[in-house]
Structure formats: C-alpha cells, structure tokens
C-alpha cells in the first residue's frame, strides 16, 4: 500500500496539509499559527473554486480561452501579467501584515505564528514580491505600452511572449500550491545554501523555491529577448533610438539586463538542484562544496535584478512628470545616458551584498566605490525630473502624487543606500532591519509607486475609462503614509541592532518601534483596499468615466494617438513620426486623427496559439512532480512541454488578415467621434467630462 | 513632504539613545569610528538631498497648474550650466565620500589587529548557540562572552553548521561564520560594560534565541572569572560535544547538560576543536 502510495504521490502525505499544524499544536502560538496557515490555504482554495464556479456559471470558459489565454496580442498579454501581479500583491501584502503583527507581538517569545511559519512567510513574501509581483507588473506594463509607443503592431515574437507569461504563471501557481501543500522554503528569497541543502532542509520547501524561481527566470529571459528585438527592429518610420520615449529606453535597458542577469540565477538554482537531487557537492558543507560560489552567482543576478525592477518605474515617472507638467522632458539625453550608466554599473557591484564574507579590504573598497558611483546617474535623474516640473504647469493628478512622493522618499532611500555602500558601515548594518528598511525604501516608493502610477496612467488606454480619482487619491495617500510608518521605524530598529528575519526577540527596546511599524502595515492594507474599491467603483461607473477619444491626460507619446481601448491592430497604418514627443508634435500640427496618407491596407495579425497555456500546465506539472518526487508526473509534464513545442514548429497557418474595410470603418468612426466630442481643458481632467479629447495645454496657459 | 526629513532624523536620533545594542552609542573604538563615519556620510549627503527636499515642494507650489506663478516654457529642455551642476555636484560628493570610504575600509578592516596585547577567542557557531573557546585560559563558554575591557579581542570564527554571522552591534562590525573556513574579527571595548551579542544571519528555528551576553570586565575580574571557570566548570566531554552539535537552543542545551542559568563554562576545551571545524579536508588547496 505504502509502496503504491509513494509510486503515485511520491513523498506527498497528509502531513502537507496546514490543518495538521492545528492538530499537532502544543501551545497557543502553534495553534494560532495553524489557524493562520489553514485560513490562508482555505482562502486560496475557495478563491480557485469560486473562479471555476463563476467561469462555468457565466459560460466564460470559451471566451477566457479564445480571447485571453491563447491570445498572443501584446496588449492582452500585458493585461494578464498585471492581473497576475495584482493577485500576487494581495497575497504578499497579507503575508507582510502577518509578519508585522508577529514582530509586534514577538517581544518575549509570544505571537501569532511559529518561528517556522514566520520563516516561510518572509521567504514567500520576498520571493513573490520580487518574482511574481514586481516582475510581472513591469513586464505587463512594458508589454502593453512599449509596442504602442514605438508605433509597432506587436512585439517581435508574439507566441514567445505568451510562452513567457506561461512560465511566469507556472511559477506563481507553484507558489499558490505551496500554500495548500506545505511547506515552502524557509531560506528567504535568496535561498542561501548550505541552509537550503538536503543536509539541513531535506523537505520539499527549497525545491518549491528552486523550481518556482527557475520557471520565472526562464520566462523573464525570453521576455527580455523579445523586448530587445522589438525595440531594435520594430520602431516605426522616423523613430530613431534617440527619439524614443524614455519609457522605451528604460524598457530596453531592463531587457538587456534580463538577458544577461537571469542566466546566473538559473545556473545557481540549477546547481543547487543538482546538489539536492543527485548528491552533488557544489555548495555543500562537505565534499569540497563552497556556498560562497552560490552567493556570488546569486548576486551576480540579484543586483542587476534590482535595476531590472527600478528602471521601468523610472520610465513611468519620466512619462508622468512630463505629461502632468505639460512640458517636454528636461535633459532627455542625460536621462538616456544615466539609464545606460546604471545598467552597466549594475553588473559591477554585486559583492556589496556580502561585504562581511571575509574578503580583503581592498576588494570591499573597490566594490563600495563602484556602488557609490551608481548614485551619480541616479541623482542626475532625480534632478532632471525636478527640472521637468520646473517651468511647467504641475497638475497633482493621482500618478503625479505617487511621482512626487517618490522623489522625496527615494532620495531618503538613496541616502541609506549610500550609507550601506560603505563596507565599514555595512559591517554594522548588514543583516539588520536597517537593510530591510533600505530596500523597501527603494522598492516601494521606487518600484511599486511607479507601477501604480503607470497602472493609473495607462488604465484608460487599456479599458477605455479612467480610474475613479477620489479612491485613487485615498489609496495614494494611504500608501505614502503607510510606507513611512511601516518602514522608517525599521531604520531605527536596525540601528538598535535588530537582525532581520526575526520572529521573536528578547529585547524590550525594540518593542515600541515594531508597534509603529504595525500601524504602518495597517495603513498599507487600507491603501490596497482603496485600490480594490477604486477598481470596483470605476467599473461600475465606466460609462461616465469613459474616454473613447483615447487621450485623457493630454499626453505626448504615440500610444495616446489611438482610441481607448486600443484597437487590436494598434494603428490603422504604421505611423511616421518626427522627433521626440511624437504625438505632441502631431497634435500641434493638427495631424492627429487623420486617415493614413496612403490609404487603408489589409493588416496581417498573428493567430492565437495554445503553446503558452500548454507549456504553463506542462511545466507546472513537471515542477510539482519534482518537488514531491512524483517522477511520473515530472516526466509527463516534461513530455507535454517538449511535444507541444515541437508540434508548434509544424504550424503553418500562423496569421490571419484584418480586412482594410474593417480597419477603415473603425478608424473613420473614431475620427467622426472626434468631431462631436468636446475638447476639455486640464482643469476637468479628472472629471466625468473628460472624454479623452484634450485641448492643447498651450491654449490654456498663458504666462 | 518636507516634514518627512525631521521625522527620519528623529528616528535616527531615537536609535542613538539606546545603549547596549547600537553602534550609534558606541562602546568600542570600531563602533565609535563607524558612528562618526555614519554622521559624516549623512552630513555630506545633505548637499545632494536638501535640494530635493526643499526644491520639490517649492517647484510644485510655484509651478502648480491652478494659480501657479513663474513662467511656462513647455519646450525648455536643456541648460548647460544646470547640466554641469546636476552632474558635477554628485560627482564631487561621491569623491568626498569615496575617499573616506576607502580610508575607513582599510582602517576598520575586521582582519586588522588592533593595537595592544589582544586576547584570542575562538568562536564556533552551532545550531543555535555559539561556543567561545579561550585557548590561553584553556576554558570554553556558551552564553557568556567575557573579556578584559582594556585589551583588544581577536576573534577567530567558524561554523559547524549553516552560515551564521557573528555580531556585537555596540562594539561594531560583524563577520560571517562558515563551515570549513575561518574568518576573523578584531574588536575592543572602551570600558567595562555589558552588551548584546547575536547571530544576524537566519539559520533556522532557534535563530532568534542565538544571542549571548557580552561582558567587558576589568583585567582582575577576567582573571578571577577564568580561574573559577577552570576550577568549577564542566568538563568538555563527548556528551557536551554531541549536545552542542545537536540542533537545540542554548536553553535546551543547558537542560541537556543539567546546568541552571543562562550560560555554562567548560574547564577544558579540546585544543584542536576549532581548527578541525575550520578546515575542510576535502578542499585540497590552502583556503583562508
Ligand atoms: C508594502 C508593504 C510591505 C510590507 C509591510 C513589507 C514587509 C516586510 C517584512 C515584515 C519583511 C520581513 C522583514 C524581516 O526580515 O524581518 C519583508 C521582507 C521582504 N520584502 Fe517586504 N514588505 C512590503 C512590500 C514589499 C515589496 C513591494 C517588495 C518588493 C518588490 C518587498 C520585498 C521584500 C523582500 C525581498 C524581503 C526579504 C525577504 C527575505 O528576508 O528573504 N516587500 N517585507
């Protein structure tokens, strides 16, 4: 019987269910921990069941498959990435809240979750936030926006784009499964061996981490290749590299980083997998293994990774500052050079993540100085954004609230970063909450606010209506205040010597600040709730909030030249542009909203492909099989992936034609609508009168 | 927004009040230099930070959309003097900070011995407790780290399990402890005192309890303490070694050894214990 069981289920037993923690609880804290874990798992299962139920009830399986999952349209893939990011954000925020509660209660060893459970929480929180929230979010925005901004119809390899999404989603699914069939790794988002080696953690936890991260890494590498080729090869006529919107530049640099930075991660997790599955000695304590090699490989990826995360946000901010100041970007060339400098320098600083590993002072000094050098181009960017607002007309719309908060808060994060760049200071702040405060200070005002600003900015382009501003402001202010309360105390705690990743502590001096941080976490949860309400309210009022003319913010770049939501083929004919701020130039000359110069033509669009979703299912099955030693499932999953990929190579009928008449009809209706839609001044921008038809700012502002 | 800066500084100052575990109220020369360096960086950084903290509110007020003053020039996108300033000032700041960085990294190198006749203490990290071996005194302890306040301490550090990080915040630097390898740390206290010592690298379930009490005492007290340890301590036998190597917290270890209190002193430490943990026989070449 047990032989049969293990043949089918590998090492998966009922012990994997989180309820068991309740049953085996020996004290109050373990009981609470079990309840928290079971509730989380229950929510995940209920959510999945509800989704299945709703899809069945409203007969949505067909549309879901045809219009979304198998779609290779860059816009739909972009939206699916962002949806994935928001779902994962909800989970990771809930985990952050539990961690903050635990630390506020953990003085003297009390609390809500056990040490082991807390360790899983920081590991999943970190892994999700980086790989399954931030990465999908920025990949989604790039996917949606970048092809439109360069006047292209799609990315270079549409099917591969869907495959990238499939791999990323597979990793995310694996993480969601680990909530129900526990445990996940306790090794943090960095997964340092030897702790994650079989000698110390033989269970499935580290394997979940390895495969989730590896899958997402493969997806990201493919995305990077796709974006780079798109930007090099698919720009419309007249758009020189130095004319691209800054968001495209940051997308380009991020994609280059993705291509070069992700392979070391895949190698590191691959070698760790060899250790764990086949008894190699890469990073083990014995047999000549050396964990320092893992640290080097991991951060060879990890440091460029944080710039992969931040650069697209910089791109969003560049668009936001320029749009909401009604002014062209200050110092475009400098911003491009600075972005490139950051991208190159990001590969030269990885050692600063382990100054305390015992290498020589000379080496540390060199890497410390290299780290500080990154501060120069970053500082230049901050000043350039300020100078973009200078001599403009600054409208504090919701994206701008995030952007202005970013300028101030990010500067504080930069200050703490420069402090940590000093090896001799890092010696006293490494591994403390000061470091946790520093990187959240970069990631929340930097990355997350940028993503939320971009979400607010481009939402109307994707769905045809703007997001309700009232709830938008509430969310933004709560995010800002919540961040300040949740993380500034952590600087203090770090200086008081409190290590990171600590579930309980025995030093009363740390208690008050953990309480303040909990308050901040409450505000952040409220902020996220406001975002959900905002979405709900906006969908309900979508008629009133509609902006069919597609230019709600009087913007300057090409994506705003088309209706909202953007038509499947993006542009009736590939645009021809001149200079920067292509759409602003068109508007000034009155050349927007025109029929294409040489008439309408048939448009060839890629057909749907099932490869992405099939690979997603196949690779999830393979990874799940590997985690639990269900070898048949792993083999089956691998075979499905292989067979589907080969079969895809035999497809011949890969494109379909959109008829010129249809394009013409749709575009002429759009132009006709323009004649009847009033242009509105910027003062009415965030009202229901905004139909997406902007009157030029220069007419309004006379100074 | 401008209010955030004082708030931030307040948090930092608040951090400075607490004694036992913060380098900003330093208890030793290393931490003192680090604290001074910290404030140096914060001050110099104000050259580039203050323009942002002041400039951003000023710009969004002066150039606001409704009732904004100041001229509006939507095409203005470059100014040579500003460009020089925007690149030049950060470059100068990084030069000022970089020189200090290089200097501090050399002088505060944890491997660099401090002036004076140092006490050698060997440190072995176990799950989840530290063993301190005093080769000169011939004793070893768990839970208490005692040393004479007027002499520097030279730590030789390794781990018999996963990677850990040996850290006494009030005295300054930390350094990783890794199996099969030896790392070094040189610290000193400015006077008699009690500080918090910890492991700052997550290492499993008992991680949070892996702290120890650091006592900097007078030379005489140290001698008395070492002698009484030698006389009244526990023998370091097989049972003790196995108990240390087992995954257990310090208090579980003490229970196993039948010791009451927070710490234990062993009368004799195997002289080659440290080297045997700190070297990996399968690594052929010489590794530090
Ligand atoms: C928005 C509210 C957030 C809160 C309240 C929060 C809270 C926390 C907490 C309490 C920890 C554990 C700290 C410790 O080690 O003691 C943590 C770790 C971490 N967080 Fe967040 N976080 C938030 C957002 C984010 C975001 C947006 C990201 C990344 C995009 C992120 C990435 C991480 C990472 C990488 C870790 C380290 C995990 C590890 O130790 O391996 N967090 N966070």
mmCIF file of N, CA, C and O and ligand atoms in Angstrom, chain A residues 93 96 99-100 103 118 122-123 125-126 129-130 133-134 188-190 309 433 436 439-440 443-444 447-448 479 486-487 499-502 521 524, ligand 1:
data_model
loop_
_atom_site.group_PDB
_atom_site.id
_atom_site.type_symbol
_atom_site.label_atom_id
_atom_site.label_comp_id
_atom_site.label_asym_id
_atom_site.label_seq_id
_atom_site.Cartn_x
_atom_site.Cartn_y
_atom_site.Cartn_z
ATOM 1 N N UNK A 93 1.091 41.022 0.388
ATOM 2 C CA UNK A 93 0.784 42.059 1.377
ATOM 3 C C UNK A 93 0.170 41.448 2.619
ATOM 4 O O UNK A 93 0.500 41.839 3.748
ATOM 5 N N UNK A 96 2.899 40.136 4.549
ATOM 6 C CA UNK A 96 3.648 41.216 5.209
ATOM 7 C C UNK A 96 2.918 41.654 6.463
ATOM 8 O O UNK A 96 3.521 41.888 7.515
ATOM 9 N N UNK A 99 3.464 39.214 9.181
ATOM 10 C CA UNK A 99 4.821 39.333 9.732
ATOM 11 C C UNK A 99 4.942 40.526 10.668
ATOM 12 O O UNK A 99 5.567 40.439 11.728
ATOM 13 N N UNK A 100 4.357 41.658 10.246
ATOM 14 C CA UNK A 100 4.427 42.852 11.091
ATOM 15 C C UNK A 100 3.694 42.596 12.408
ATOM 16 O O UNK A 100 4.151 43.000 13.474
ATOM 17 N N UNK A 103 5.902 40.436 14.596
ATOM 18 C CA UNK A 103 7.026 41.127 15.237
ATOM 19 C C UNK A 103 6.546 42.073 16.341
ATOM 20 O O UNK A 103 7.245 42.282 17.322
ATOM 21 N N UNK A 118 6.851 31.743 10.354
ATOM 22 C CA UNK A 118 7.352 33.089 10.050
ATOM 23 C C UNK A 118 8.423 33.020 8.960
ATOM 24 O O UNK A 118 8.447 33.836 8.042
ATOM 25 N N UNK A 122 8.474 35.074 5.371
ATOM 26 C CA UNK A 122 9.390 36.026 4.728
ATOM 27 C C UNK A 122 9.959 35.455 3.439
ATOM 28 O O UNK A 122 10.251 36.198 2.502
ATOM 29 N N UNK A 123 10.046 34.122 3.383
ATOM 30 C CA UNK A 123 10.545 33.537 2.138
ATOM 31 C C UNK A 123 9.532 33.696 1.006
ATOM 32 O O UNK A 123 9.883 34.103 -0.102
ATOM 33 N N UNK A 125 6.967 35.843 0.949
ATOM 34 C CA UNK A 125 6.747 37.275 0.706
ATOM 35 C C UNK A 125 7.834 37.838 -0.216
ATOM 36 O O UNK A 125 7.537 38.476 -1.216
ATOM 37 N N UNK A 126 9.078 37.574 0.126
ATOM 38 C CA UNK A 126 10.171 38.111 -0.687
ATOM 39 C C UNK A 126 10.161 37.533 -2.091
ATOM 40 O O UNK A 126 10.265 38.258 -3.083
ATOM 41 N N UNK A 129 7.067 38.932 -3.989
ATOM 42 C CA UNK A 129 7.151 40.358 -4.308
ATOM 43 C C UNK A 129 8.136 40.596 -5.450
ATOM 44 O O UNK A 129 7.879 41.392 -6.343
ATOM 45 N N UNK A 130 9.259 39.917 -5.431
ATOM 46 C CA UNK A 130 10.244 40.138 -6.484
ATOM 47 C C UNK A 130 9.842 39.434 -7.776
ATOM 48 O O UNK A 130 9.717 40.060 -8.823
ATOM 49 N N UNK A 133 5.328 39.543 -8.289
ATOM 50 C CA UNK A 133 4.578 40.789 -8.245
ATOM 51 C C UNK A 133 5.313 41.810 -9.114
ATOM 52 O O UNK A 133 4.813 42.243 -10.148
ATOM 53 N N UNK A 134 6.526 42.164 -8.697
ATOM 54 C CA UNK A 134 7.246 43.224 -9.404
ATOM 55 C C UNK A 134 7.550 42.852 -10.852
ATOM 56 O O UNK A 134 7.263 43.618 -11.778
ATOM 57 N N UNK A 188 14.488 32.166 2.850
ATOM 58 C CA UNK A 188 14.452 33.539 2.374
ATOM 59 C C UNK A 188 14.408 33.600 0.861
ATOM 60 O O UNK A 188 14.494 32.575 0.174
ATOM 61 N N UNK A 189 14.290 34.812 0.321
ATOM 62 C CA UNK A 189 14.191 34.918 -1.132
ATOM 63 C C UNK A 189 15.536 34.642 -1.776
ATOM 64 O O UNK A 189 15.615 34.370 -2.963
ATOM 65 N N UNK A 190 16.612 34.666 -0.979
ATOM 66 C CA UNK A 190 17.941 34.407 -1.516
ATOM 67 C C UNK A 190 18.300 32.923 -1.514
ATOM 68 O O UNK A 190 19.223 32.525 -2.212
ATOM 69 N N UNK A 309 14.124 45.903 -11.830
ATOM 70 C CA UNK A 309 12.886 46.319 -11.186
ATOM 71 C C UNK A 309 12.707 47.822 -11.235
ATOM 72 O O UNK A 309 11.611 48.322 -11.467
ATOM 73 N N UNK A 433 17.503 45.217 10.374
ATOM 74 C CA UNK A 433 16.306 45.793 9.775
ATOM 75 C C UNK A 433 16.613 47.093 9.050
ATOM 76 O O UNK A 433 15.798 47.567 8.271
ATOM 77 N N UNK A 436 16.586 46.048 5.625
ATOM 78 C CA UNK A 436 15.214 45.778 5.181
ATOM 79 C C UNK A 436 14.513 47.106 4.875
ATOM 80 O O UNK A 436 13.823 47.255 3.861
ATOM 81 N N UNK A 439 15.917 48.535 1.474
ATOM 82 C CA UNK A 439 15.450 48.031 0.179
ATOM 83 C C UNK A 439 13.957 48.200 -0.013
ATOM 84 O O UNK A 439 13.506 48.380 -1.132
ATOM 85 N N UNK A 440 13.191 48.204 1.079
ATOM 86 C CA UNK A 440 11.775 48.543 0.884
ATOM 87 C C UNK A 440 11.641 50.014 0.498
ATOM 88 O O UNK A 440 10.742 50.384 -0.247
ATOM 89 N N UNK A 443 12.174 49.873 -3.082
ATOM 90 C CA UNK A 443 11.204 49.084 -3.849
ATOM 91 C C UNK A 443 9.786 49.618 -3.761
ATOM 92 O O UNK A 443 9.028 49.505 -4.712
ATOM 93 N N UNK A 444 9.401 50.208 -2.639
ATOM 94 C CA UNK A 444 8.006 50.677 -2.555
ATOM 95 C C UNK A 444 7.856 52.053 -3.220
ATOM 96 O O UNK A 444 7.173 52.163 -4.227
ATOM 97 N N UNK A 447 9.862 51.264 -7.083
ATOM 98 C CA UNK A 447 9.177 50.339 -7.999
ATOM 99 C C UNK A 447 7.651 50.358 -7.867
ATOM 100 O O UNK A 447 6.940 50.614 -8.825
ATOM 101 N N UNK A 448 7.144 50.111 -6.666
ATOM 102 C CA UNK A 448 5.705 49.874 -6.548
ATOM 103 C C UNK A 448 4.912 51.141 -6.864
ATOM 104 O O UNK A 448 3.932 51.092 -7.613
ATOM 105 N N UNK A 479 -0.944 54.823 0.879
ATOM 106 C CA UNK A 479 0.300 54.116 0.548
ATOM 107 C C UNK A 479 1.495 54.890 1.082
ATOM 108 O O UNK A 479 2.411 54.326 1.683
ATOM 109 N N UNK A 486 5.482 52.287 8.236
ATOM 110 C CA UNK A 486 5.897 50.889 8.302
ATOM 111 C C UNK A 486 7.408 50.735 8.224
ATOM 112 O O UNK A 486 7.962 49.774 8.751
ATOM 113 N N UNK A 487 8.085 51.652 7.558
ATOM 114 C CA UNK A 487 9.499 51.383 7.297
ATOM 115 C C UNK A 487 10.485 52.327 7.955
ATOM 116 O O UNK A 487 11.613 51.927 8.227
ATOM 117 N N UNK A 499 18.294 42.152 14.186
ATOM 118 C CA UNK A 499 18.515 41.434 12.930
ATOM 119 C C UNK A 499 17.222 41.293 12.141
ATOM 120 O O UNK A 499 16.132 41.361 12.695
ATOM 121 N N UNK A 500 17.375 41.079 10.837
ATOM 122 C CA UNK A 500 16.214 40.790 10.013
ATOM 123 C C UNK A 500 15.774 39.352 10.236
ATOM 124 O O UNK A 500 16.480 38.574 10.873
ATOM 125 N N UNK A 501 14.612 39.011 9.733
ATOM 126 C CA UNK A 501 14.082 37.642 9.740
ATOM 127 C C UNK A 501 13.888 37.087 11.142
ATOM 128 O O UNK A 501 14.054 35.900 11.383
ATOM 129 N N UNK A 502 13.531 37.960 12.090
ATOM 130 C CA UNK A 502 13.418 37.525 13.472
ATOM 131 C C UNK A 502 11.948 37.456 13.881
ATOM 132 O O UNK A 502 11.259 38.460 13.884
ATOM 133 N N UNK A 521 1.644 49.068 8.584
ATOM 134 C CA UNK A 521 1.148 47.940 7.784
ATOM 135 C C UNK A 521 -0.372 47.992 7.677
ATOM 136 O O UNK A 521 -0.937 47.682 6.625
ATOM 137 N N UNK A 524 -1.196 50.357 5.039
ATOM 138 C CA UNK A 524 -0.921 49.825 3.708
ATOM 139 C C UNK A 524 -2.036 48.874 3.273
ATOM 140 O O UNK A 524 -2.463 48.875 2.118
HETATM 141 C C1 LIG C 1 4.006 47.225 1.016
HETATM 142 C C2 LIG C 1 4.178 46.740 2.148
HETATM 143 C C3 LIG C 1 5.232 45.793 2.546
HETATM 144 C C4 LIG C 1 5.407 45.401 3.818
HETATM 145 C C5 LIG C 1 4.580 45.832 5.039
HETATM 146 C C6 LIG C 1 6.530 44.507 3.824
HETATM 147 C C7 LIG C 1 7.002 43.884 4.957
HETATM 148 C C8 LIG C 1 8.073 43.036 5.001
HETATM 149 C C9 LIG C 1 8.557 42.368 6.165
HETATM 150 C C10 LIG C 1 7.948 42.489 7.550
HETATM 151 C C11 LIG C 1 9.630 41.626 5.805
HETATM 152 C C12 LIG C 1 10.472 40.761 6.724
HETATM 153 C C13 LIG C 1 11.499 41.590 7.358
HETATM 154 C C14 LIG C 1 12.410 40.769 8.207
HETATM 155 O O1 LIG C 1 13.230 40.055 7.651
HETATM 156 O O2 LIG C 1 12.332 40.870 9.423
HETATM 157 C C15 LIG C 1 9.831 41.814 4.424
HETATM 158 C C16 LIG C 1 10.837 41.219 3.682
HETATM 159 C C17 LIG C 1 10.998 41.396 2.328
HETATM 160 N N1 LIG C 1 10.195 42.150 1.499
HETATM 161 FE FE1 LIG C 1 8.596 43.242 2.017
HETATM 162 N N2 LIG C 1 7.020 44.371 2.577
HETATM 163 C C18 LIG C 1 6.259 45.139 1.743
HETATM 164 C C19 LIG C 1 6.415 45.310 0.380
HETATM 165 C C20 LIG C 1 7.426 44.723 -0.357
HETATM 166 C C21 LIG C 1 7.646 44.951 -1.749
HETATM 167 C C22 LIG C 1 6.816 45.868 -2.636
HETATM 168 C C23 LIG C 1 8.704 44.205 -2.097
HETATM 169 C C24 LIG C 1 9.382 44.015 -3.416
HETATM 170 C C25 LIG C 1 9.013 44.409 -4.540
HETATM 171 C C26 LIG C 1 9.158 43.512 -0.929
HETATM 172 C C27 LIG C 1 10.232 42.657 -0.900
HETATM 173 C C28 LIG C 1 10.712 42.042 0.226
HETATM 174 C C29 LIG C 1 11.863 41.190 0.248
HETATM 175 C C30 LIG C 1 12.737 40.816 -0.934
HETATM 176 C C31 LIG C 1 12.038 40.779 1.564
HETATM 177 C C32 LIG C 1 13.149 39.909 2.094
HETATM 178 C C33 LIG C 1 12.696 38.520 2.286
HETATM 179 C C34 LIG C 1 13.812 37.748 2.893
HETATM 180 O O3 LIG C 1 14.212 38.060 4.012
HETATM 181 O O4 LIG C 1 14.295 36.818 2.231
HETATM 182 N N3 LIG C 1 8.357 43.841 0.121
HETATM 183 N N4 LIG C 1 8.866 42.682 3.937
#
